């Protein structure tokens, strides 16, 4: 038996023994996870800086702070989430009670990407633990310091047959996908998402796929441009644009383009500096392959602002571009870097066709003061989630489910939705033995009459 098979088998045994089923066990594990993050805080900052040059501000807001909030929320609500839910019972079932039991799936596999390497490995884990599962976590090989730290932290804090980190590249990932997991939670790219789903289908394992895509950001002529620019710059250049829900491109009403560009430049300089690359706090591009891919995009249009880069350190300044063609590579691929192409439109209806170009984006952002148009965009365009007059912030609240639609993903999580994701809702009807209603049986004389009435 391979090591991977052995780990999965040990986890299956622990799960079958019922150890994870109690409230006491789960709350204790969540508390341990919380303390683990507190204990390792300085090392977390250090490894994220080594891997990606992440600033302490970004680690606090987008990695650690977010996780702490999610854990606290799960701890606070766990008892209530775990309760079987009593629902109504129809008259045809008189005497019975209807209940929905919250059943953990069992042993789950979490595969995570490199861009928020701690956040995206641990956030689904919070849901998996709360729901009473055991888990194998496969972090990204592209952020080795953080993945190593995740392994060390989990190994030191939890029993191996409860939570295990397995590091490795796509080969290890595929070997894991061959195992009889009870649920797979994948965060990453669309092409790998397809592989995951295909593999999962062979064993009919349910999946959540948190994928990417091109998220448009629309700025209408009546938008408050100063706020719009500030919020766009923040959402786009956070993590050097390597955020799944970053505004991928701007669609601006042509009458306000010039003014918006001025505001965008001003905000970049205020938020960072005229040359952020020089600071030790601007996130770098994860590897050379991605760096070169981004460099090639710079050839596909006109650079309005920025464009400076440093290949040795894989750094690129925030860059604004225009004169970009819809058929260019940059407008076909997810940009995933600090380049913001700016395209224009005249009538809002055109926006619809343009967005159809990149069907079902993970996020959409619309800036306008007009509520009717806000509603029109929200109702008529299909996207995973998004904001009106802001960017990225919909992700930071545990009250809103986060996930894609169609090519941007399947399933959702955050807050209670994470608990639900890792929980099977088991319907149980508890029948009375005090009496037995005869009308449901085929030999009942009045049965047909009563049933007809009931079904009406
Ligand atoms: P990726 O798909 O290349 O890798 C993700 C994980 O899958 C890694 O752990 C990797 O080792 C593994 N993997 C890679 N190739 C594999 C294969 N052939 N078979 C099995 N496993 C394989 O993604 P990435 O480059 O790490 O991350 C960037 C992508 O993730 C972007 O598309 C981004 O939009 C998306 N993303 C989505 C979200 C979200 O929440 N929706 C969040 C972050 C990133």
Coordinates of C-alpha atoms and ligand atoms in Angstrom, one line a residue:
X1 CA 0.0 0.0 0.0
X2 CA 1.4 3.4 -0.9
X3 CA 1.9 6.1 1.7
X4 CA -1.0 8.1 0.3
X5 CA -3.3 5.1 0.4
X6 CA -2.3 4.4 3.9
X7 CA -3.0 8.0 5.0
X8 CA -6.5 7.9 3.5
X9 CA -7.2 4.5 5.0
X10 CA -6.2 5.7 8.5
X11 CA -8.4 8.8 8.1
X12 CA -11.3 6.6 7.0
X13 CA -10.8 4.5 10.2
X14 CA -10.8 7.5 12.4
X15 CA -13.9 8.8 10.7
X16 CA -15.8 5.5 10.9
X17 CA -15.0 5.3 14.6
X18 CA -17.2 8.4 15.0
X19 CA -14.5 10.5 16.6
X20 CA -15.3 13.6 14.6
X21 CA -19.1 13.5 15.2
X22 CA -19.3 15.3 18.5
X23 CA -19.6 19.0 19.1
X24 CA -16.9 18.8 21.8
X25 CA -14.3 17.3 19.4
X26 CA -15.0 19.7 16.6
X27 CA -15.0 22.8 18.7
X28 CA -11.7 21.7 20.3
X29 CA -10.2 21.2 16.8
X30 CA -11.4 24.7 15.7
X31 CA -9.8 26.2 18.8
X32 CA -6.6 24.4 18.2
X33 CA -6.6 25.8 14.6
X34 CA -7.1 29.3 15.9
X35 CA -4.3 28.9 18.4
X36 CA -2.0 27.4 15.8
X37 CA -2.4 30.5 13.6
X38 CA -1.7 32.8 16.6
X39 CA 1.3 30.7 17.6
X40 CA 2.9 30.7 14.1
X41 CA 2.0 34.3 13.2
X42 CA 5.5 35.6 12.9
X43 CA 6.5 32.6 10.7
X44 CA 3.5 33.1 8.5
X45 CA 4.5 36.7 7.8
X46 CA 8.0 35.5 7.1
X47 CA 7.1 32.6 4.7
X48 CA 4.6 34.7 2.7
X49 CA 7.2 37.4 2.3
X50 CA 9.8 34.8 1.1
X51 CA 7.4 33.2 -1.4
X52 CA 5.7 36.3 -2.8
X53 CA 7.1 39.4 -1.2
X54 CA 3.7 40.0 0.4
X55 CA 3.5 43.0 2.6
X56 CA 2.5 42.7 6.3
X57 CA -0.6 44.7 5.5
X58 CA -1.7 42.2 2.9
X59 CA -0.9 39.2 5.0
X60 CA -3.0 40.7 7.8
X61 CA -6.0 41.7 5.7
X62 CA -6.2 38.9 3.1
X63 CA -4.7 35.9 4.8
X64 CA -4.6 35.8 8.6
X65 CA -7.3 38.3 9.5
X66 CA -9.8 36.7 7.2
X67 CA -9.0 33.2 8.6
X68 CA -9.3 34.4 12.2
X69 CA -12.7 35.9 11.5
X70 CA -13.9 32.7 9.8
X71 CA -12.8 30.5 12.7
X72 CA -14.4 32.8 15.3
X73 CA -17.6 32.7 13.3
X74 CA -17.6 28.9 13.1
X75 CA -16.8 28.5 16.8
X76 CA -19.7 30.9 17.7
X77 CA -22.3 29.1 15.5
X78 CA -21.2 25.5 15.5
X79 CA -23.7 24.1 18.0
X80 CA -26.6 25.7 16.1
X81 CA -25.3 24.5 12.7
X82 CA -25.0 20.9 13.9
X83 CA -28.5 20.6 15.2
X84 CA -30.9 18.4 13.1
X85 CA -33.4 20.8 11.5
X86 CA -37.1 20.1 12.0
X87 CA -39.2 20.8 9.0
X88 CA -43.0 20.7 8.2
X89 CA -44.7 17.4 7.5
X90 CA -47.6 17.3 4.9
X91 CA -51.1 16.2 6.0
X92 CA -50.7 13.0 3.9
X93 CA -48.0 12.0 6.4
X94 CA -50.0 12.7 9.5
X95 CA -48.4 11.5 12.7
X96 CA -44.9 11.6 11.3
X97 CA -42.0 14.1 12.0
X98 CA -39.6 15.3 9.3
X99 CA -36.0 16.0 10.1
X100 CA -32.8 17.0 8.3
X101 CA -29.7 15.5 9.9
X102 CA -26.3 17.1 9.3
X103 CA -24.0 14.3 8.1
X104 CA -20.3 14.9 7.5
X105 CA -19.1 13.4 4.2
X106 CA -16.1 11.7 5.7
X107 CA -12.6 12.1 4.4
X108 CA -12.1 15.2 2.2
X109 CA -9.4 16.3 -0.1
X110 CA -8.5 20.0 -0.3
X111 CA -6.3 21.1 -3.2
X112 CA -5.2 24.8 -3.1
X113 CA -3.4 27.3 -5.3
X114 CA -0.4 29.6 -4.7
X115 CA -1.9 33.1 -4.8
X116 CA -3.3 33.2 -1.3
X117 CA -1.5 30.0 -0.2
X118 CA -2.4 30.1 3.5
X119 CA -5.9 31.5 3.1
X120 CA -7.0 29.1 0.4
X121 CA -5.7 26.0 2.1
X122 CA -7.1 26.8 5.5
X123 CA -10.5 28.6 4.7
X124 CA -12.1 25.4 3.3
X125 CA -10.5 23.4 6.1
X126 CA -12.5 25.4 8.7
X127 CA -15.7 24.2 7.0
X128 CA -14.4 20.7 6.8
X129 CA -13.6 20.6 10.5
X130 CA -16.8 22.3 11.6
X131 CA -18.8 19.8 9.6
X132 CA -17.1 16.8 11.2
X133 CA -14.8 15.6 8.4
X134 CA -11.2 14.5 8.4
X135 CA -9.0 16.1 5.7
X136 CA -6.0 15.8 3.4
X137 CA -4.6 19.1 2.3
X138 CA -2.5 19.5 -0.9
X139 CA -1.1 23.0 -1.0
X140 CA 0.6 24.5 -4.0
X141 CA 4.2 23.6 -4.9
X142 CA 4.7 27.1 -6.2
X143 CA 4.9 28.7 -2.8
X144 CA 7.3 26.2 -1.1
X145 CA 8.0 28.2 2.1
X146 CA 4.3 28.6 3.0
X147 CA 3.4 25.0 2.0
X148 CA 6.2 23.7 4.2
X149 CA 5.0 25.8 7.0
X150 CA 1.4 24.6 6.5
X151 CA 2.7 21.0 6.8
X152 CA 4.7 21.8 9.9
X153 CA 1.9 23.6 11.6
X154 CA -0.7 21.0 10.9
X155 CA 1.6 18.1 11.8
X156 CA 2.5 19.7 15.1
X157 CA -1.1 20.6 16.0
X158 CA -3.2 17.7 14.9
X159 CA -3.2 13.9 14.8
X160 CA -2.0 12.7 11.4
X161 CA -5.0 10.4 11.0
X162 CA -7.3 13.4 11.4
X163 CA -5.6 16.1 9.3
X164 CA -2.6 15.5 6.9
X165 CA -0.7 17.8 4.6
X166 CA 0.7 16.2 1.5
X167 CA 3.0 18.4 -0.5
X168 CA 3.8 17.9 -4.1
X169 CA 3.2 18.8 -7.8
X170 CA 0.6 17.7 -10.2
X171 CA 1.7 14.1 -10.1
X172 CA 1.0 13.9 -6.4
X173 CA -2.2 15.8 -6.9
X174 CA -3.3 13.2 -9.5
X175 CA -2.3 10.3 -7.3
X176 CA -4.5 11.9 -4.6
X177 CA -7.4 12.2 -7.0
X178 CA -7.3 8.5 -7.5
X179 CA -8.1 7.8 -3.9
X180 CA -11.6 7.1 -2.6
X181 CA -12.2 10.5 -1.0
X182 CA -15.7 11.4 0.1
X183 CA -15.5 15.0 -1.1
X184 CA -13.0 17.1 -3.1
X185 CA -12.6 20.8 -2.7
X186 CA -10.5 22.3 -5.4
X187 CA -9.3 25.9 -5.8
X188 CA -7.3 26.7 -8.9
X189 CA -7.4 27.2 -12.7
X190 CA -10.1 26.2 -15.1
X191 CA -8.1 23.6 -17.0
X192 CA -7.0 21.8 -13.8
X193 CA -10.6 22.1 -12.5
X194 CA -11.7 20.1 -15.5
X195 CA -9.2 17.4 -14.7
X196 CA -10.3 17.3 -11.1
X197 CA -14.0 16.9 -12.1
X198 CA -13.2 14.2 -14.6
X199 CA -11.2 12.2 -12.0
X200 CA -13.9 12.8 -9.4
X201 CA -16.6 11.6 -11.8
X202 CA -14.9 8.1 -12.1
X203 CA -15.8 7.5 -8.4
X204 CA -18.8 9.8 -8.3
X205 CA -17.1 12.0 -5.6
X206 CA -18.9 15.3 -5.1
X207 CA -16.8 18.4 -5.8
X208 CA -16.6 22.1 -5.2
X209 CA -14.6 23.9 -7.9
X210 CA -13.4 27.4 -7.1
X211 CA -12.0 28.6 -10.4
X212 CA -11.0 31.7 -12.1
X213 CA -11.7 33.7 -15.3
X214 CA -12.0 37.2 -16.5
X215 CA -13.9 39.5 -14.1
X216 CA -15.0 42.7 -15.7
X217 CA -15.2 46.1 -14.0
X218 CA -17.6 48.5 -15.5
X219 CA -17.5 52.3 -14.9
X220 CA -20.5 54.2 -16.1
X221 CA -20.6 58.0 -16.9
X222 CA -22.5 58.8 -13.7
X223 CA -20.1 57.0 -11.3
X224 CA -18.3 58.8 -8.6
X225 CA -14.9 58.6 -10.3
X226 CA -12.6 59.3 -7.4
X227 CA -14.1 56.6 -5.2
X228 CA -14.3 54.3 -8.2
X229 CA -10.6 54.8 -9.0
X230 CA -9.5 54.2 -5.4
X231 CA -11.5 51.0 -5.1
X232 CA -10.4 49.7 -8.4
X233 CA -6.8 50.3 -7.8
X234 CA -7.0 48.6 -4.4
X235 CA -8.8 45.5 -5.8
X236 CA -6.7 45.3 -8.9
X237 CA -3.2 45.7 -7.5
X238 CA -3.7 43.8 -4.3
X239 CA -1.3 40.9 -4.4
X240 CA 0.0 42.4 -7.7
X241 CA -3.2 41.5 -9.5
X242 CA -2.8 37.8 -8.6
X243 CA -6.3 37.6 -7.1
X244 CA -9.0 35.3 -8.6
X245 CA -11.7 38.1 -8.2
X246 CA -9.4 41.0 -9.2
X247 CA -11.0 43.3 -11.8
X248 CA -9.4 41.7 -14.9
X249 CA -10.2 44.6 -17.3
X250 CA -12.1 47.9 -17.2
X251 CA -15.0 48.8 -19.4
X252 CA -15.5 52.5 -19.1
X253 CA -18.1 54.8 -20.6
X254 CA -16.1 56.6 -23.2
X255 CA -17.1 60.1 -22.0
X256 CA -15.3 59.6 -18.7
X257 CA -12.3 57.5 -19.7
X258 CA -9.8 60.3 -19.6
X259 CA -10.9 61.6 -16.2
X260 CA -10.9 58.0 -14.8
X261 CA -7.4 57.4 -16.0
X262 CA -6.2 60.5 -14.3
X263 CA -7.8 59.4 -11.0
X264 CA -6.4 55.9 -11.4
X265 CA -2.9 57.2 -11.8
X266 CA -3.3 59.5 -8.7
X267 CA -4.6 56.6 -6.6
X268 CA -1.8 54.2 -7.6
X269 CA 0.8 56.8 -6.5
X270 CA -1.1 57.5 -3.3
X271 CA -1.6 53.9 -2.4
X272 CA 1.9 52.7 -3.4
X273 CA 4.5 55.1 -4.8
X274 CA 5.5 56.2 -8.3
X275 CA 7.8 53.1 -8.4
X276 CA 6.3 50.4 -6.0
X277 CA 8.9 47.9 -7.3
X278 CA 11.5 49.7 -5.3
X279 CA 9.8 49.0 -2.0
X280 CA 10.2 45.6 -0.3
X281 CA 6.5 45.4 0.0
X282 CA 5.0 45.0 -3.4
X283 CA 4.0 41.4 -4.2
X284 CA 6.1 39.7 -6.8
X285 CA 5.0 37.5 -9.7
X286 CA 5.0 33.9 -8.6
X287 CA 7.4 32.5 -11.2
X288 CA 9.2 33.3 -14.4
X289 CA 6.7 31.6 -16.6
X290 CA 4.0 33.9 -15.3
X291 CA 6.3 36.9 -15.5
X292 CA 7.1 36.3 -19.1
X293 CA 3.4 35.7 -19.9
X294 CA 2.6 39.1 -18.4
X295 CA 5.5 40.8 -20.3
X296 CA 4.1 39.6 -23.6
X297 CA 0.8 41.3 -22.8
X298 CA 2.6 44.6 -22.6
X299 CA 3.2 44.3 -26.4
X300 CA -0.5 44.0 -27.1
X301 CA -1.6 47.6 -26.6
X302 CA -0.6 51.1 -25.5
X303 CA 0.9 51.6 -22.1
X304 CA -0.8 54.5 -20.5
X305 CA 0.9 54.3 -17.1
X306 CA 3.5 52.0 -15.5
X307 CA 5.0 49.1 -17.5
X308 CA 8.3 49.0 -15.6
X309 CA 9.5 45.6 -14.6
X310 CA 12.4 43.7 -13.1
X311 CA 12.8 40.1 -14.3
X312 CA 15.5 39.1 -11.8
X313 CA 13.1 39.9 -8.9
X314 CA 9.9 39.1 -10.8
X315 CA 8.4 42.5 -10.0
X316 CA 6.1 44.6 -12.2
X317 CA 4.7 48.0 -11.5
X318 CA 1.0 48.7 -11.6
X319 CA 0.3 49.2 -15.3
X320 CA -2.7 50.8 -17.2
X321 CA -3.1 50.0 -20.9
X322 CA -5.5 51.0 -23.7
X323 CA -5.8 50.3 -27.4
X324 CA -6.2 46.6 -26.6
X325 CA -8.0 44.4 -29.0
X326 CA -10.8 42.0 -27.8
X327 CA -9.1 39.3 -29.8
X328 CA -5.7 39.7 -28.2
X329 CA -4.3 37.1 -25.9
X330 CA -4.6 39.4 -23.0
X331 CA -8.3 39.7 -23.5
X332 CA -8.7 35.9 -23.9
X333 CA -6.7 34.7 -20.9
X334 CA -7.2 35.6 -17.3
X335 CA -4.5 38.3 -16.8
X336 CA -3.7 37.5 -13.1
X337 CA -1.1 40.2 -12.8
X338 CA -0.7 44.0 -12.3
X339 CA -1.9 45.0 -15.8
X340 CA -5.2 46.7 -16.2
X341 CA -6.5 47.1 -19.8
X342 CA -9.0 49.9 -20.3
X343 CA -11.7 49.4 -23.0
X344 CA -14.6 51.7 -23.6
X345 CA -18.3 51.5 -24.4
X346 CA -21.1 53.9 -25.4
X347 CA -24.3 52.1 -24.6
X348 CA -24.7 49.9 -21.6
X349 CA -26.3 47.2 -23.8
X350 CA -22.9 46.8 -25.5
X351 CA -21.5 45.7 -22.2
X352 CA -23.7 42.7 -22.2
X353 CA -22.2 41.4 -25.5
X354 CA -18.7 42.1 -24.3
X355 CA -19.1 40.2 -21.2
X356 CA -20.7 37.3 -23.0
X357 CA -17.2 37.2 -24.6
X358 CA -15.9 35.8 -21.3
X359 CA -19.0 33.9 -20.2
X360 CA -20.0 33.5 -16.5
X361 CA -17.2 35.5 -14.9
X362 CA -16.3 34.8 -11.3
X363 CA -16.9 38.4 -10.3
X364 CA -18.4 41.6 -11.8
X365 CA -18.1 45.1 -10.6
X366 CA -20.3 48.0 -11.6
X367 CA -19.8 51.7 -10.7
X368 CA -22.8 53.9 -11.2
X369 CA -25.1 56.1 -9.1
X370 CA -28.2 54.9 -11.0
X371 CA -30.1 52.3 -9.2
X372 CA -32.1 51.2 -12.2
X373 CA -29.0 50.4 -14.1
X374 CA -27.4 48.7 -11.1
X375 CA -30.4 46.4 -11.0
X376 CA -30.3 45.8 -14.8
X377 CA -26.7 44.7 -14.6
X378 CA -27.2 42.6 -11.5
X379 CA -30.2 40.8 -12.9
X380 CA -29.3 40.4 -16.6
X381 CA -25.7 39.3 -16.5
X382 CA -24.6 36.0 -15.2
X383 CA -21.6 36.1 -12.8
X384 CA -20.4 34.3 -9.6
X385 CA -20.7 37.4 -7.3
X386 CA -19.6 40.9 -7.2
X387 CA -20.1 44.5 -6.0
X388 CA -21.9 47.7 -6.9
X389 CA -19.5 50.6 -6.5
X390 CA -16.7 48.5 -5.0
X391 CA -14.4 45.7 -5.9
X392 CA -13.4 42.4 -4.1
X393 CA -15.2 43.3 -0.8
X394 CA -18.0 40.8 -1.3
X395 CA -15.4 38.1 -0.5
X396 CA -14.7 39.5 3.0
X397 CA -18.1 38.9 4.6
X398 CA -19.1 35.6 6.0
X399 CA -22.8 36.3 5.3
X400 CA -22.4 36.1 1.5
X401 CA -21.7 32.8 -0.2
X402 CA -18.6 32.9 -2.4
X403 CA -18.3 30.8 -5.6
X404 CA -18.5 30.8 -9.4
X405 CA -21.1 29.8 -12.0
X406 CA -20.5 27.7 -15.1
X407 CA -16.8 28.0 -16.1
X408 CA -15.9 30.0 -13.0
X409 CA -16.8 27.2 -10.7
X410 CA -19.3 24.9 -9.0
X411 CA -20.4 25.3 -5.3
X412 CA -19.9 28.0 -2.7
X413 CA -18.4 28.6 0.7
X414 CA -17.6 31.1 3.5
X415 CA -19.4 31.4 6.8
X416 CA -22.2 28.9 7.2
X417 CA -21.9 28.0 3.5
X418 CA -18.6 26.3 4.3
X419 CA -20.3 24.1 6.9
X420 CA -23.0 23.3 4.4
X421 CA -20.5 22.5 1.7
X422 CA -18.9 19.7 3.7
X423 CA -22.2 18.4 5.0
X424 CA -24.7 16.0 3.5
X425 CA -28.3 16.9 4.4
X426 CA -29.8 13.6 5.4
X427 CA -33.6 13.6 5.3
X428 CA -35.3 11.4 7.8
X429 CA -39.0 10.8 8.3
X430 CA -39.9 9.5 11.8
X431 CA -43.2 7.7 11.6
X432 CA -45.6 7.3 14.5
X433 CA -46.5 3.8 15.8
X434 CA -49.5 5.1 17.7
X435 CA -51.8 4.5 14.7
X436 CA -51.6 3.6 11.0
X437 CA -53.6 5.5 8.4
X438 CA -55.1 2.9 6.1
X439 CA -55.9 5.1 3.1
X440 CA -52.3 4.9 1.6
X441 CA -52.6 1.1 1.1
X442 CA -54.0 -0.3 -2.2
X443 CA -56.7 -2.3 -0.4
X444 CA -58.3 0.8 1.2
X445 CA -61.9 1.4 0.2
X446 CA -61.8 5.2 0.7
X447 CA -58.1 5.5 -0.2
X448 CA -58.4 6.7 -3.8
X449 CA -61.0 9.4 -2.8
X450 CA -58.8 10.7 0.1
X451 CA -55.6 10.7 -1.9
X452 CA -57.3 12.5 -4.8
X453 CA -58.4 15.2 -2.3
X454 CA -54.9 15.4 -0.7
X455 CA -53.1 15.7 -4.0
X456 CA -55.3 18.5 -5.2
Ligands
LIG1 P1 -3.6 25.5 -10.8 O1 -4.9 25.0 -11.2 O2 -2.4 25.5 -11.7 O3 -3.1 24.7 -9.4 C1 -4.0 24.6 -8.3 C2 -3.6 23.3 -7.6 O4 -3.8 22.2 -8.5 C3 -2.2 23.2 -7.1 O5 -2.1 22.6 -5.8 C4 -1.5 22.3 -8.1 O6 -0.4 21.5 -7.6 C5 -2.6 21.4 -8.6 N1 -2.5 20.9 -10.0 C6 -1.8 21.6 -11.0 N2 -1.9 20.9 -12.1 C7 -2.6 19.7 -11.8 C8 -3.0 18.6 -12.6 N3 -2.7 18.5 -13.9 N4 -3.7 17.7 -12.0 C9 -4.0 17.8 -10.7 N5 -3.7 18.8 -9.9 C10 -3.0 19.8 -10.5 O7 -3.8 27.0 -10.3 P2 -2.8 28.1 -9.7 O8 -1.9 28.5 -10.8 O9 -2.2 27.6 -8.5 O10 -3.8 29.2 -9.3 C11 -4.3 30.2 -10.1 C12 -5.7 30.0 -10.6 O11 -6.5 29.7 -9.5 C13 -6.3 31.2 -11.3 O12 -7.0 30.7 -12.4 C14 -7.2 31.8 -10.3 O13 -8.3 32.5 -10.8 C15 -7.7 30.5 -9.6 N6 -8.1 30.9 -8.2 C16 -9.4 30.8 -7.9 C17 -9.9 31.1 -6.7 C18 -11.3 31.0 -6.3 O14 -11.6 31.1 -5.1 N7 -12.3 30.9 -7.2 C19 -8.9 31.5 -5.7 C20 -7.6 31.6 -6.1 C21 -7.2 31.3 -7.3

